[in-house]
Amino acid sequence: MSGNGAENIAVGDLTSGQAEAELARLAGEIAHHDELYYRQEAPAISDADYDALRTRNEAIEARFPDLVRDDSPSLRVGVKPADGFAEVRHSVPMLSLGNAFAKEDVHEFVARIRRFLNLGADDPVELVAEPKIDGLSATAHYDKGRFVLGATRGDGTTGEDITRNLATVVDMPGRLKGSGVPDRIEVRGEVYMKHSDFAALNEQREKDGLALYANPRNSASGSLRQLDPSITASRRLHFFAYSWGEISEPPADTHWHYLDCLKGWGFTVNPFAKLCRDVDEALALYDEIMENRARLDYDIDGVVYKVNRLDWQDRLGFVSRAPRWAIAHKFPAEQAQTLLEEIAIQVGRTGALTPVAHLTPITVGGVVVSRATLHNEDEIKRKDIRVGDTVVIQRAGDVIPQVVSVVEAKRPKDSEPYTFPTVCPCPLATPAHREPGEAVTRCTGELACPFQQVNRLKHFVSRQAFDIEGLGAKHVEAFRDAGLVETPGDIFRLKDRRDTLLEWEGWGEQSVANLLDAIEERRTIGFDRFIYALGIRQVGEATARLLARRYEDLETWRSAMEQAARERAEHPDEMKKPEAVGEAFAALCDIDGVGISMADDLVAFFTEAHNIEVLDDLAGQLTIRPLEKAASDSPVAGKTIVFTGTLERMTRQEAKARAESLGAKVSGSVSAKTDIVVAGPGAGSKLKKAEELGVEVMSEDDWLKLVGR
Ligand code: IVH
């Protein structure tokens, strides 16, 4: 960098002209070193020299505040804003937590752990209890103690690179201090905004005529995802560290000790975190934290309990997207009273008629609420909810607000009980029908009902499904109304309708080209997304992933589902024992998280000819990628395992969960497809069959050695 003749003059002696030149030089110099450090990972000067440049810049700005440049390094951290955020893949997924709402749920959580680990009733299960911070989770990677990468949680597998923004967060150390810092560590925690900073920010936004943030959480989220980190820096975000992801060497064997390490390295750990000897002590802390809640300068929405022993955490593992070793005990929902102005009926993608309360807007728990779900006809009857009633509504976390009860004293004299509609509110007004024993009323129009069609398409293009950039719910609706798109397959034929699209109001060559490109990009799709996008009843993202993992490709899945459907047709009344229905049906129910009711919905989907048509039409246009194998480097990945006899070092459930987490399939019966039979004492017919078929048989100890424990 060229000099300006002023670089050696003390700040106190600078003239205004010299100061201006110096600030320009420093801005350029610091940006250059940021580029080397953050982007090229090749710093050219020592940290001390770099700090000296920044200190000098700040000192000059303090003396000449009018000269602060728009591109001043004091207003930003790191390199210039990028066009968007790059993706970061989490090598250890960032998961969510299961919820407990009552103390019994927490007792059950511990009982489950005892069963899973086969602990005695008197074996202590220590828990660490910590407030559940209502912010957004972020992860910070440190390499040799230096902050190198920051990311949002995203979908748990892939987040956004927010390195420069996270670097501006108040309690995010740039360098870790103290001893025992692992070579590489990824520290995870919650970014949040204090109430006081939130109030000041909104006050300023009001003065500036800008839209106000609804609550500190939204505000923290908006602030963290700014493309310009100088804006993030001005928002004063904070960070509580509470866990870790990838780590080169574990510095502790309990969660509690880990929190101590985090503190020692310079992180802020929530001061209410406590090591509890048993569940009663943890529940007492819950009460204490709840009592203090109103006095805190940040939002919390519950208490998280975590098993203290890390070897136990490891054994307990995960079920779909949440750990078995932790749970969030939520605070009771906040309530408020307001007027129920109207009951509207929404038609979901499966034709379910859902009553929705339109309310006089009211603030509950920091958020303005004007809609609440009324679930179904029975719920309305049971609570005798009527239009014109004053109702008590509640809201907990991100859950859809609910109508809890009616304030009968405020009921208008002429009010009448609500009658549930018997026709779909769509223009076709198709009859709606309620099966005996079912709570849901459904439109019988199936795919002829325009509301159902639209909602299926909306689901198909949603973020967790095909996620086609530029093709949101609104477009799908408009395209459907114009007859351009009726089934998902039509989306992939839009390229043949380019001329029609070009006539679309507000669309030009470029926007049509962008849309068609975005659609082409999704012609290759993950098998799990494909399954989820079909919108089968009860099949959410987690189940879709499990199905994709188990059946691996469309052909295998489809023939297994068709076989299960044939079996079900022969045994329609069996409600308890899947094996009594048939092999394919039982194998489906064998997947962790799939019960008989979900299996029935899957089978029903494959029984409906129209669904098969849509599926074939769609699949014919796509390349479906199998799910990336979890832990494919494990020697048991892709193998089919049968456990039989008594297991002595783990419970059956633990053995199954561990094998599945390593990418193996666990089956209940031995066949030629079985790769390994793990046999404990007392093994009988399955062991015999394995020997007959020449299947590899091993002891529990050999198995544990094989899977690395
Ligand atoms: S532990 C593997 N501890 O709650 C689970 N999460 O509902 C790791 N959260 O995504 C999470 N405070 O964003 C943990 N003390 C705390 C937390 C906490 C807030 C958030 C976190 C997580 C969500 C799950």
mmCIF file of C-alpha atoms and ligand atoms in Angstrom, residues 95-97 130-133 136-137 153 190 242-243 304 306 318 323 325, ligand 1:
data_model
loop_
_atom_site.group_PDB
_atom_site.id
_atom_site.type_symbol
_atom_site.label_atom_id
_atom_site.label_comp_id
_atom_site.label_asym_id
_atom_site.label_seq_id
_atom_site.Cartn_x
_atom_site.Cartn_y
_atom_site.Cartn_z
ATOM 1 C CA LEU A 95 -30.618 -30.774 15.315
ATOM 2 C CA SER A 96 -33.676 -29.653 17.161
ATOM 3 C CA LEU A 97 -35.105 -30.788 20.485
ATOM 4 C CA GLU A 130 -30.119 -24.560 31.070
ATOM 5 C CA PRO A 131 -32.570 -21.859 30.018
ATOM 6 C CA LYS A 132 -33.845 -22.317 26.488
ATOM 7 C CA ILE A 133 -32.891 -19.061 24.807
ATOM 8 C CA LEU A 136 -31.541 -18.404 16.657
ATOM 9 C CA SER A 137 -28.877 -21.027 16.708
ATOM 10 C CA ARG A 153 -28.529 -23.632 11.357
ATOM 11 C CA GLU A 190 -27.910 -19.072 20.492
ATOM 12 C CA TYR A 242 -24.277 -24.305 24.882
ATOM 13 C CA SER A 243 -22.950 -27.082 22.662
ATOM 14 C CA VAL A 304 -33.395 -27.599 28.318
ATOM 15 C CA LYS A 306 -29.257 -32.627 28.918
ATOM 16 C CA PHE A 318 -30.765 -39.456 18.006
ATOM 17 C CA PRO A 323 -31.356 -36.253 20.517
ATOM 18 C CA TRP A 325 -30.342 -37.299 25.572
HETATM 19 S S1 IVH B 1 -29.166 -27.758 22.766
HETATM 20 C C1 IVH B 1 -28.810 -31.367 19.739
HETATM 21 N N1 IVH B 1 -29.477 -25.824 24.489
HETATM 22 O O1 IVH B 1 -33.564 -24.678 20.824
HETATM 23 C C2 IVH B 1 -29.563 -30.261 20.390
HETATM 24 N N2 IVH B 1 -30.608 -25.664 22.385
HETATM 25 O O2 IVH B 1 -35.743 -26.380 19.971
HETATM 26 C C3 IVH B 1 -28.774 -29.028 20.533
HETATM 27 N N3 IVH B 1 -31.883 -23.605 22.097
HETATM 28 O O3 IVH B 1 -32.169 -25.583 17.736
HETATM 29 C C4 IVH B 1 -29.549 -27.911 21.093
HETATM 30 N N4 IVH B 1 -31.388 -22.719 24.060
HETATM 31 O O4 IVH B 1 -31.640 -23.244 18.683
HETATM 32 C C5 IVH B 1 -29.803 -26.298 23.263
HETATM 33 N N5 IVH B 1 -29.620 -24.158 26.083
HETATM 34 C C6 IVH B 1 -29.939 -24.628 24.879
HETATM 35 C C7 IVH B 1 -30.770 -23.917 23.994
HETATM 36 C C8 IVH B 1 -31.096 -24.483 22.757
HETATM 37 C C9 IVH B 1 -32.043 -22.546 22.913
HETATM 38 C C10 IVH B 1 -32.520 -23.759 20.772
HETATM 39 C C11 IVH B 1 -31.614 -24.242 19.667
HETATM 40 C C12 IVH B 1 -32.277 -25.481 19.128
HETATM 41 C C13 IVH B 1 -33.686 -25.274 19.566
HETATM 42 C C14 IVH B 1 -34.430 -26.579 19.647
#
